mmCIF file of C-alpha atoms in Angstrom:
data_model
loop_
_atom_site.group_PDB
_atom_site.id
_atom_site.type_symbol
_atom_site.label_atom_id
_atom_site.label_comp_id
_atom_site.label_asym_id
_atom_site.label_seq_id
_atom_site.Cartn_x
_atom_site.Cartn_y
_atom_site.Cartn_z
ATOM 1 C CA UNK A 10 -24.467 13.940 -29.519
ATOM 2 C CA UNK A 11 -21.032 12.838 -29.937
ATOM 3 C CA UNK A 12 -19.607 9.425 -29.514
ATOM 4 C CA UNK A 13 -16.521 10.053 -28.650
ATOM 5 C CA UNK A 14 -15.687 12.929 -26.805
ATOM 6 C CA UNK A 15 -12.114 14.373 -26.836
ATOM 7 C CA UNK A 16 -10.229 15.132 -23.474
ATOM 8 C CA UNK A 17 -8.100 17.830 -22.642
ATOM 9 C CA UNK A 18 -5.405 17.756 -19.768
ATOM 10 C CA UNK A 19 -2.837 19.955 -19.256
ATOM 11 C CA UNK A 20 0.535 18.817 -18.573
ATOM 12 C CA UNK A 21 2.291 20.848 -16.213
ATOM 13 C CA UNK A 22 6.286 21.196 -16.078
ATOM 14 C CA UNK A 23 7.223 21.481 -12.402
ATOM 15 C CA UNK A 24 9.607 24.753 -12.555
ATOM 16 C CA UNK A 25 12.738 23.239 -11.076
ATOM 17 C CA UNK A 26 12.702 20.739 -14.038
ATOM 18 C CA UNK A 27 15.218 20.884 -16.788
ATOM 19 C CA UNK A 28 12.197 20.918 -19.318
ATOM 20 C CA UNK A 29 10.478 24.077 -21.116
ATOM 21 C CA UNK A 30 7.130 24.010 -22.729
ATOM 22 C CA UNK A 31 8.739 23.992 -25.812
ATOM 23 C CA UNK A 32 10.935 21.050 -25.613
ATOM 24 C CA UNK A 33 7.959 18.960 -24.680
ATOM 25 C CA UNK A 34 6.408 20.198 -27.345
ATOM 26 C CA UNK A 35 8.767 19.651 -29.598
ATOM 27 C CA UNK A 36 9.751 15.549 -28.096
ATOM 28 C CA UNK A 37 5.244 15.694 -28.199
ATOM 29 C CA UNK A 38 5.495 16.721 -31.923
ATOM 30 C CA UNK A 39 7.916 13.937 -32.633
ATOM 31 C CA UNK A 40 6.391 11.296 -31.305
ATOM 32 C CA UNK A 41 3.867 11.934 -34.399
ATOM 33 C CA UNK A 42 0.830 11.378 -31.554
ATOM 34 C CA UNK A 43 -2.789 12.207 -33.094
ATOM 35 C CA UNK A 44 -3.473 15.389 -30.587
ATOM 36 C CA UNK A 45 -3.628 18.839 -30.655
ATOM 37 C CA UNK A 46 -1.875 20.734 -28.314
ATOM 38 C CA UNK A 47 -1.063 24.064 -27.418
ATOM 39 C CA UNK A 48 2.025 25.444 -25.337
ATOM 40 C CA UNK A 49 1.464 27.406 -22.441
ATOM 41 C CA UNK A 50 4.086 29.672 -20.148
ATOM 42 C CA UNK A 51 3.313 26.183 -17.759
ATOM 43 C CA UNK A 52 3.829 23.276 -19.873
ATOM 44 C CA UNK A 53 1.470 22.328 -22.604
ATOM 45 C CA UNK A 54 -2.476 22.030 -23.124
ATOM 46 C CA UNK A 55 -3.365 18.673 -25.145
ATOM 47 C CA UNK A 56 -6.318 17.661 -26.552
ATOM 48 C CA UNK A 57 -7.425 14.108 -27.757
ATOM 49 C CA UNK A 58 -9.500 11.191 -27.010
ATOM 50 C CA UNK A 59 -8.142 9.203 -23.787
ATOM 51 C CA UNK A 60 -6.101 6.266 -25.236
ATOM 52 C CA UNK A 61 -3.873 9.160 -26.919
ATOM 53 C CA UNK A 62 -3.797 11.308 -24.086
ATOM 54 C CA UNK A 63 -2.924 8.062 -22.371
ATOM 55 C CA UNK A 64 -0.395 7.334 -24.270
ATOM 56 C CA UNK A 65 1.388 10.436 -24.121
ATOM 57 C CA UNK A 66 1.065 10.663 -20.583
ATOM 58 C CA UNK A 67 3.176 8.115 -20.397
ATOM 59 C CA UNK A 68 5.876 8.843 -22.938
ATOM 60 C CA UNK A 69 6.448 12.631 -21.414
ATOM 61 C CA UNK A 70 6.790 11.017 -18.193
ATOM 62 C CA UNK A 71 10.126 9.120 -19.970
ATOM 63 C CA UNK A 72 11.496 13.171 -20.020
ATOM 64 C CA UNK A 73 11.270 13.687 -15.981
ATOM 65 C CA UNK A 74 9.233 11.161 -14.007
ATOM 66 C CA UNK A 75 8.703 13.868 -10.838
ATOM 67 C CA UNK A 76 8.647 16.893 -12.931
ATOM 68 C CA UNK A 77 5.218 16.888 -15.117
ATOM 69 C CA UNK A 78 2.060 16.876 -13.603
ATOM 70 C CA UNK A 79 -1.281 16.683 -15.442
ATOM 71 C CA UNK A 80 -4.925 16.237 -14.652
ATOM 72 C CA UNK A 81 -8.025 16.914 -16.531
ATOM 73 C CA UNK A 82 -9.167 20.285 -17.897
ATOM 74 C CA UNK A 83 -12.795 20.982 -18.528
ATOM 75 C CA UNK A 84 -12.999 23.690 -21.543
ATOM 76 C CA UNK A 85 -10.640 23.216 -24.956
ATOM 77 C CA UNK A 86 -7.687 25.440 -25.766
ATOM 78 C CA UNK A 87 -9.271 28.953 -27.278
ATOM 79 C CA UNK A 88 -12.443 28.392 -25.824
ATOM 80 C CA UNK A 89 -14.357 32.347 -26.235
ATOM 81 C CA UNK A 90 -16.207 31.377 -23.620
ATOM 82 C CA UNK A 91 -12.886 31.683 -21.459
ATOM 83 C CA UNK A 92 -10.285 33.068 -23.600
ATOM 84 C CA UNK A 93 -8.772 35.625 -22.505
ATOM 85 C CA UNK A 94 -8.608 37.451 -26.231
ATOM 86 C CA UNK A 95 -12.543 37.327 -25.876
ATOM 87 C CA UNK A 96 -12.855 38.258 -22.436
ATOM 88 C CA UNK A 97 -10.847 41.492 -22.561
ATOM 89 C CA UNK A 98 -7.675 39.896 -20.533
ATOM 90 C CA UNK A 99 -7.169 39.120 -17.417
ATOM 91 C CA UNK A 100 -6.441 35.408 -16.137
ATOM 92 C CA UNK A 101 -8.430 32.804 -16.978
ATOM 93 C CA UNK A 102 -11.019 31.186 -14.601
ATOM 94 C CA UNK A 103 -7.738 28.611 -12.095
ATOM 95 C CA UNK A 104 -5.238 30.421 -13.158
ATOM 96 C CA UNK A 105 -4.010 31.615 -9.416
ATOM 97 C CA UNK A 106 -4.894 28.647 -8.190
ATOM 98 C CA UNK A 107 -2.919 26.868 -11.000
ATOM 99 C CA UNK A 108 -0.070 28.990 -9.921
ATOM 100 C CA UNK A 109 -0.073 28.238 -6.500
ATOM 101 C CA UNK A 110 0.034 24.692 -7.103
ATOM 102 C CA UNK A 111 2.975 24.886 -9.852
ATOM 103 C CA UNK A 112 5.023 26.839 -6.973
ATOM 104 C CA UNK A 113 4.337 23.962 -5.014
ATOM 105 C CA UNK A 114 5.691 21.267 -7.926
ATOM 106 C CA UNK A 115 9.392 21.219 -6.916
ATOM 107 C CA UNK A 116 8.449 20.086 -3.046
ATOM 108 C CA UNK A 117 5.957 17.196 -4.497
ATOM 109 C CA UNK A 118 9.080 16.020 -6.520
ATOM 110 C CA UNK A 119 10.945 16.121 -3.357
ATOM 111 C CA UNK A 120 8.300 13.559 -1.927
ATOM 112 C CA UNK A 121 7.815 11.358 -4.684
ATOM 113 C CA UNK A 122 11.581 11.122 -5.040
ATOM 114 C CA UNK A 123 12.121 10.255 -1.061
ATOM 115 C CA UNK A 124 8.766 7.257 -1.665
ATOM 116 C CA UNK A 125 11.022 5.797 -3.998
ATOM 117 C CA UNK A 126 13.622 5.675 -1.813
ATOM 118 C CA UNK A 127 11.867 4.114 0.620
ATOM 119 C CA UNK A 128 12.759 7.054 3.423
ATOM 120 C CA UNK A 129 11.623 7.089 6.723
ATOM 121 C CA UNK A 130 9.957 10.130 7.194
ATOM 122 C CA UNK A 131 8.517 11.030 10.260
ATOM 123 C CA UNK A 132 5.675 13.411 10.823
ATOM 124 C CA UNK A 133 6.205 16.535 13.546
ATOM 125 C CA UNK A 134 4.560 16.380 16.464
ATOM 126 C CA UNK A 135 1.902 19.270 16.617
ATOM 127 C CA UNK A 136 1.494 21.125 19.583
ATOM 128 C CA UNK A 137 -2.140 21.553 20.895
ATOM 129 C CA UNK A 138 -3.108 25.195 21.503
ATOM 130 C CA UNK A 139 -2.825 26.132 25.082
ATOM 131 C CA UNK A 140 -6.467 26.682 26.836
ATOM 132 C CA UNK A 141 -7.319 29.812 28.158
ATOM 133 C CA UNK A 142 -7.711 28.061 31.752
ATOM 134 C CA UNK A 143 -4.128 27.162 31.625
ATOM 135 C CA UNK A 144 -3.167 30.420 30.661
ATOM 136 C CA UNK A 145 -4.986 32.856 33.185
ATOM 137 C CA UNK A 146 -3.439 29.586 35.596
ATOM 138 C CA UNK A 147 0.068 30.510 34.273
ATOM 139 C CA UNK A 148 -0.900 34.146 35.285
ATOM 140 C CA UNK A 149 -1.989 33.386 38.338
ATOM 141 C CA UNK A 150 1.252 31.919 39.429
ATOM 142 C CA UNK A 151 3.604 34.783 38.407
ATOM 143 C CA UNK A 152 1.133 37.207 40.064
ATOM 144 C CA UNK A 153 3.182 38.829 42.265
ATOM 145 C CA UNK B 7 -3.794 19.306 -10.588
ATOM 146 C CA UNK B 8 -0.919 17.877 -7.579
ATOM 147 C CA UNK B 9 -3.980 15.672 -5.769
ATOM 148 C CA UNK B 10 -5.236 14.599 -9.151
ATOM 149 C CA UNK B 11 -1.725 13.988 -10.531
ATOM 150 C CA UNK B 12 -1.091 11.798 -7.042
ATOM 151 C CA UNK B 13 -4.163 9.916 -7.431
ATOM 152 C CA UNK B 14 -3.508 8.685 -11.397
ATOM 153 C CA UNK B 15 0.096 7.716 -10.710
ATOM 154 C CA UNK B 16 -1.032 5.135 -8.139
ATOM 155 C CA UNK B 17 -3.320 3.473 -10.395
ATOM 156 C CA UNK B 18 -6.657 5.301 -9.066
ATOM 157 C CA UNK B 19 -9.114 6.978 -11.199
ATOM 158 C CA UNK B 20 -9.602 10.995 -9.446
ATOM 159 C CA UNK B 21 -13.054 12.514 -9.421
ATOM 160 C CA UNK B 22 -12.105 16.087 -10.914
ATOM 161 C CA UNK B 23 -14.283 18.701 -11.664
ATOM 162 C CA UNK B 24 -12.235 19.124 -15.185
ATOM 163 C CA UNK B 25 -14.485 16.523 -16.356
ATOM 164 C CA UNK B 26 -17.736 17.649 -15.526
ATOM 165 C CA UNK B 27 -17.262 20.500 -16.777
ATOM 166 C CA UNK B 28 -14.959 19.050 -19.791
ATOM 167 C CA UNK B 29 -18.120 17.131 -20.609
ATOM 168 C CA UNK B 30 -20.682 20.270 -19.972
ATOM 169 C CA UNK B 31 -18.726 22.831 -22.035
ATOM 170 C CA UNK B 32 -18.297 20.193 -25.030
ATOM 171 C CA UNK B 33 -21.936 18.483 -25.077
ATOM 172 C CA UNK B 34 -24.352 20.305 -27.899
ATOM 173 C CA UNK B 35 -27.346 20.939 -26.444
ATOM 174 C CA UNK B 36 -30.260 23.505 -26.624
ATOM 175 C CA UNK B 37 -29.029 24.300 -23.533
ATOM 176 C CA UNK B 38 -25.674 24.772 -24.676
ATOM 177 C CA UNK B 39 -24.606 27.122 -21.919
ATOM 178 C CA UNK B 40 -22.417 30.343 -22.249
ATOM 179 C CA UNK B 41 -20.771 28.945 -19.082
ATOM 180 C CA UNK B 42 -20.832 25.738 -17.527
ATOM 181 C CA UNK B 43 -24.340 25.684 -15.555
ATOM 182 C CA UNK B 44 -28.067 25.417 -16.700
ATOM 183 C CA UNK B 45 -30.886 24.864 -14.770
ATOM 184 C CA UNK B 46 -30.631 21.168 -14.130
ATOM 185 C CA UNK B 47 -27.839 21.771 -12.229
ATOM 186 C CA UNK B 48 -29.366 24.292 -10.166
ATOM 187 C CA UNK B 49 -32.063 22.055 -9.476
ATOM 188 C CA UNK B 50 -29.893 19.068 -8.440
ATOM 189 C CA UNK B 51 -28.005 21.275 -5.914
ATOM 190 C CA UNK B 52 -31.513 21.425 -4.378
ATOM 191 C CA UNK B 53 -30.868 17.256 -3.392
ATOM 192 C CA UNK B 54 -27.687 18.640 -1.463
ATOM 193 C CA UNK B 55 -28.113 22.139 -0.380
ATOM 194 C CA UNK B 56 -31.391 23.793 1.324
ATOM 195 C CA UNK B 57 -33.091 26.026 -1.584
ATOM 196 C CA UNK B 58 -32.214 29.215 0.967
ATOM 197 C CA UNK B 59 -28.276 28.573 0.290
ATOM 198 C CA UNK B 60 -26.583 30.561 -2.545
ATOM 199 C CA UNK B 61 -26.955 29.404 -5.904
ATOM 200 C CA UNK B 62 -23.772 29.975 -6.252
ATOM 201 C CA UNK B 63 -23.421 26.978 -3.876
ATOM 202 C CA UNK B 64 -26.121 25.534 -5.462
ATOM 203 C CA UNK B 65 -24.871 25.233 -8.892
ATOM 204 C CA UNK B 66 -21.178 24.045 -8.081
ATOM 205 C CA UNK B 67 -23.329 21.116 -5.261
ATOM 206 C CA UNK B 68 -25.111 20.299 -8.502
ATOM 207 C CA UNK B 69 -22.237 19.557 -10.635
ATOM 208 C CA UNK B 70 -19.871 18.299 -7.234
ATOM 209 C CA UNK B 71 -22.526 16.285 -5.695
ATOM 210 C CA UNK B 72 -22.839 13.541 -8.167
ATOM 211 C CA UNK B 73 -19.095 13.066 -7.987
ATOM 212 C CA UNK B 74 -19.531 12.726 -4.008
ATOM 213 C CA UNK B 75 -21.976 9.634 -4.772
ATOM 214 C CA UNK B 76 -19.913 8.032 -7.272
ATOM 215 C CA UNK B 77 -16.567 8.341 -4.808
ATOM 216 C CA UNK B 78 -14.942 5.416 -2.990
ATOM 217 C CA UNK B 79 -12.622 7.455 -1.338
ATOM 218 C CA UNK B 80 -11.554 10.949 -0.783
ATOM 219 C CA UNK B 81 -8.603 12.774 0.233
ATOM 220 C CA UNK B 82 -8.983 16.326 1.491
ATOM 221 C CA UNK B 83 -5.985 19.001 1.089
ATOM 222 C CA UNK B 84 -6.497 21.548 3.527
ATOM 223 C CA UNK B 85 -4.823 25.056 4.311
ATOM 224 C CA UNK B 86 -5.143 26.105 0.746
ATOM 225 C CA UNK B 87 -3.920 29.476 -0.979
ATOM 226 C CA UNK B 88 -6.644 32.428 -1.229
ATOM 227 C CA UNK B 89 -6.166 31.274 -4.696
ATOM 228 C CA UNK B 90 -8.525 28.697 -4.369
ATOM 229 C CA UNK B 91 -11.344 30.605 -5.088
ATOM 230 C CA UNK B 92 -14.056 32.435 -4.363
ATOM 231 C CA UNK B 93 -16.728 32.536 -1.298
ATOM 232 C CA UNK B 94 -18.962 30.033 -2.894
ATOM 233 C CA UNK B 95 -16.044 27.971 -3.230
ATOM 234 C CA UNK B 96 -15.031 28.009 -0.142
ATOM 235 C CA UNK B 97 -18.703 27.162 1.190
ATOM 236 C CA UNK B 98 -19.153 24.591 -1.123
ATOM 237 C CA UNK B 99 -16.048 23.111 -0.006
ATOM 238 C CA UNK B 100 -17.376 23.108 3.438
ATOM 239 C CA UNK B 101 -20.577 21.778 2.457
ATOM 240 C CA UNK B 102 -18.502 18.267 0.099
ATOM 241 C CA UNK B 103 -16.324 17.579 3.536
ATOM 242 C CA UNK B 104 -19.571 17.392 5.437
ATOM 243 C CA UNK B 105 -20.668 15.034 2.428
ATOM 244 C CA UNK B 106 -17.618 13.058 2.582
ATOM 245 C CA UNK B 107 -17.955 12.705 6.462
ATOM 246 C CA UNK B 108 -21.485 12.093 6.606
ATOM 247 C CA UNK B 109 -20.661 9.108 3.544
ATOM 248 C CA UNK B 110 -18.524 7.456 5.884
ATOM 249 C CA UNK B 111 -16.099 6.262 3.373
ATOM 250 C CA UNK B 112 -11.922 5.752 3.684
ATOM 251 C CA UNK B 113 -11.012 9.718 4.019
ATOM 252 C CA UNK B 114 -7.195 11.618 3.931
ATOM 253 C CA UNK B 115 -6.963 14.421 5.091
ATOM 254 C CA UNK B 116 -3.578 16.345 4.790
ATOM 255 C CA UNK B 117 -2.130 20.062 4.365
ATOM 256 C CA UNK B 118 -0.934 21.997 1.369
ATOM 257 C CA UNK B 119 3.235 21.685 2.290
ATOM 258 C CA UNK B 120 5.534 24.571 2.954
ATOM 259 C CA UNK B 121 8.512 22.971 3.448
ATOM 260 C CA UNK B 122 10.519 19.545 2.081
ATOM 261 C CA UNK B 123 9.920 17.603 5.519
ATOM 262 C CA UNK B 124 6.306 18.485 5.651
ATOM 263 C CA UNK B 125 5.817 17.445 1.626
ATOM 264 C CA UNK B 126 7.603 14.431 2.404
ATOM 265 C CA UNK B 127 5.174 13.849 4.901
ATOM 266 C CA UNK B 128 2.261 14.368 2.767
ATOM 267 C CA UNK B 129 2.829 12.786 -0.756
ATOM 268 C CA UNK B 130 3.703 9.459 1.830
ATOM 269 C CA UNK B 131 0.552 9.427 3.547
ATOM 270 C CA UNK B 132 -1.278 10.028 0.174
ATOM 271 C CA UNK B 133 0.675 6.940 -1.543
ATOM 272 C CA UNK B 134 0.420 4.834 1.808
ATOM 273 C CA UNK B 135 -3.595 5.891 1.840
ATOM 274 C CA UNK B 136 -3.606 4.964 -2.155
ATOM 275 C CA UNK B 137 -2.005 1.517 -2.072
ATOM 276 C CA UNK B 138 -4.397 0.562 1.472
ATOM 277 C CA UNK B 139 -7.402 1.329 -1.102
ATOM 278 C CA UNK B 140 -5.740 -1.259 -3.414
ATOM 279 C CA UNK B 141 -5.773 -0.959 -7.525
ATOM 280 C CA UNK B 142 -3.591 -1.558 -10.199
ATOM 281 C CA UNK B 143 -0.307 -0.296 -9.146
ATOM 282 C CA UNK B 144 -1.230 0.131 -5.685
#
């Protein structure tokens, strides 16, 4: 067994950012950082062992604070076992979900941004649903 | 990935399935799986899940549960897309909030947003839940 087990995370570029994949990989590339990384239609795929990963983590967060996301990925860049080149196509195994949640990117921003600002915000009040009781009563009283 | 995200920029360490399975997919083994369950994960679903649930619940409570254990806290998104998964997902889902609840430890529990106000809303209670927990930037 390995020692040392390289990471991967993928670093997602929220889609209202000013970023593309390939200017972070390019600025990444510069940096002369020991990973390997592979750019994606989201943002970028990087693999390494944590104190790297770390550390570029926090210099692509330099580019746009509120506008790249990353968290953990389980299988490597190319994997067969989930490629879609071996699999015959399709989307990978998250990637709807992945979607969803990169729609979503440009509204997070908006909250992060109003934290720092210290803004009130101030939750809705919910409506509870309406019984049945109280609405065969409502009936009841316009019967004519 | 926007939970996960949340959680590492206020100085907590998230529980994410990436790295199970990260370290599952990338361990050599004789069991070195085409996918990212064996057995013994099947078999440790059995400490969460009745044997007459689905292994497909099964198998993701085997590699989920341990995570449960080792959590301090949890926050819970609900209202998710269909894209979150599949039916076993879903149940298993089901079956970590009654974990979480039955743990009895500090829980969130917010909504996917749909608008600015409501995101607002959220990403506030997850930093105001994140700093109450304490840690290094919190």
């Amino acid at each position: 067994m390995r020692e040392k087990r390289d990471v991967v995370r993928i670093f997602v570029i929220s889609p209202d950012s000013d970023l593309t994949p390939e200017l972070l990989y390019r600025y990444m590339v510069n940096q002369k950082m020991n990973l390997k990384m592979k750019e994606t239609c989201f943002g970028l795929i990087v693999v390494g062992d944590e104190k790297s990963l770390a550390e570029a983590l926090h210099e692509v967060k330099k580019l746009d604070k509120y506008g790249i996301f990353s968290k953990v990925r389980g299988y490597p860049p190319g994997d067969p076992r989930i490629c879609r080149a071996s699999r015959g196509g399709g989307p990978r195994m998250g990637f709807h979900f992945l979607e969803y949640e990169f729609s979503v990117l440009p509204l997070i921003r908006e909250g992060l941004e109003s934290v720092e600002r210290g803004e009130e915000v101030r939750e809705r009040h919910v409506e509870e649903r309406v019984s049945v009781k109280e609405v065969e009563k409502a009936f009841r009283e316009v019967e004519l | 990935m926007i939970l996960s995200d949340l959680v590492e920029r206020f100085g907590h360490h998230p529980l994410g399935i990436g790295q199970e399975i990260g370290r599952m997919v990338t361990t050599p083994g004789l069991d070195n799986p085409p996918l990212n369950i064996t057995e013994k994960e099947l078999t440790r679903g059995l400490r969460y899940v009745a044997v007459e649930a689905p292994s497909g619940i099964r198998g993701r409570m085997g590699v989920l549960g341990p995570l449960v254990e080792q959590a301090e806290a949890a926050i819970v998104v609900k209202n998710a897309d269909y894209a979150f998964g599949c039916s076993g997902c879903a149940r298993a889902n089901i079956q970590l909030i009654y974990m979480l609840r039955r743990k009895k430890i500090p829980t969130l529990e917010i909504e996917y947003p749909k608008t600015r106000e409501e995101a607002k809303v959220m990403v506030k209670r997850v930093v105001d839940f994140l700093r109450g927990l304490g840690g290094t930037n919190g």
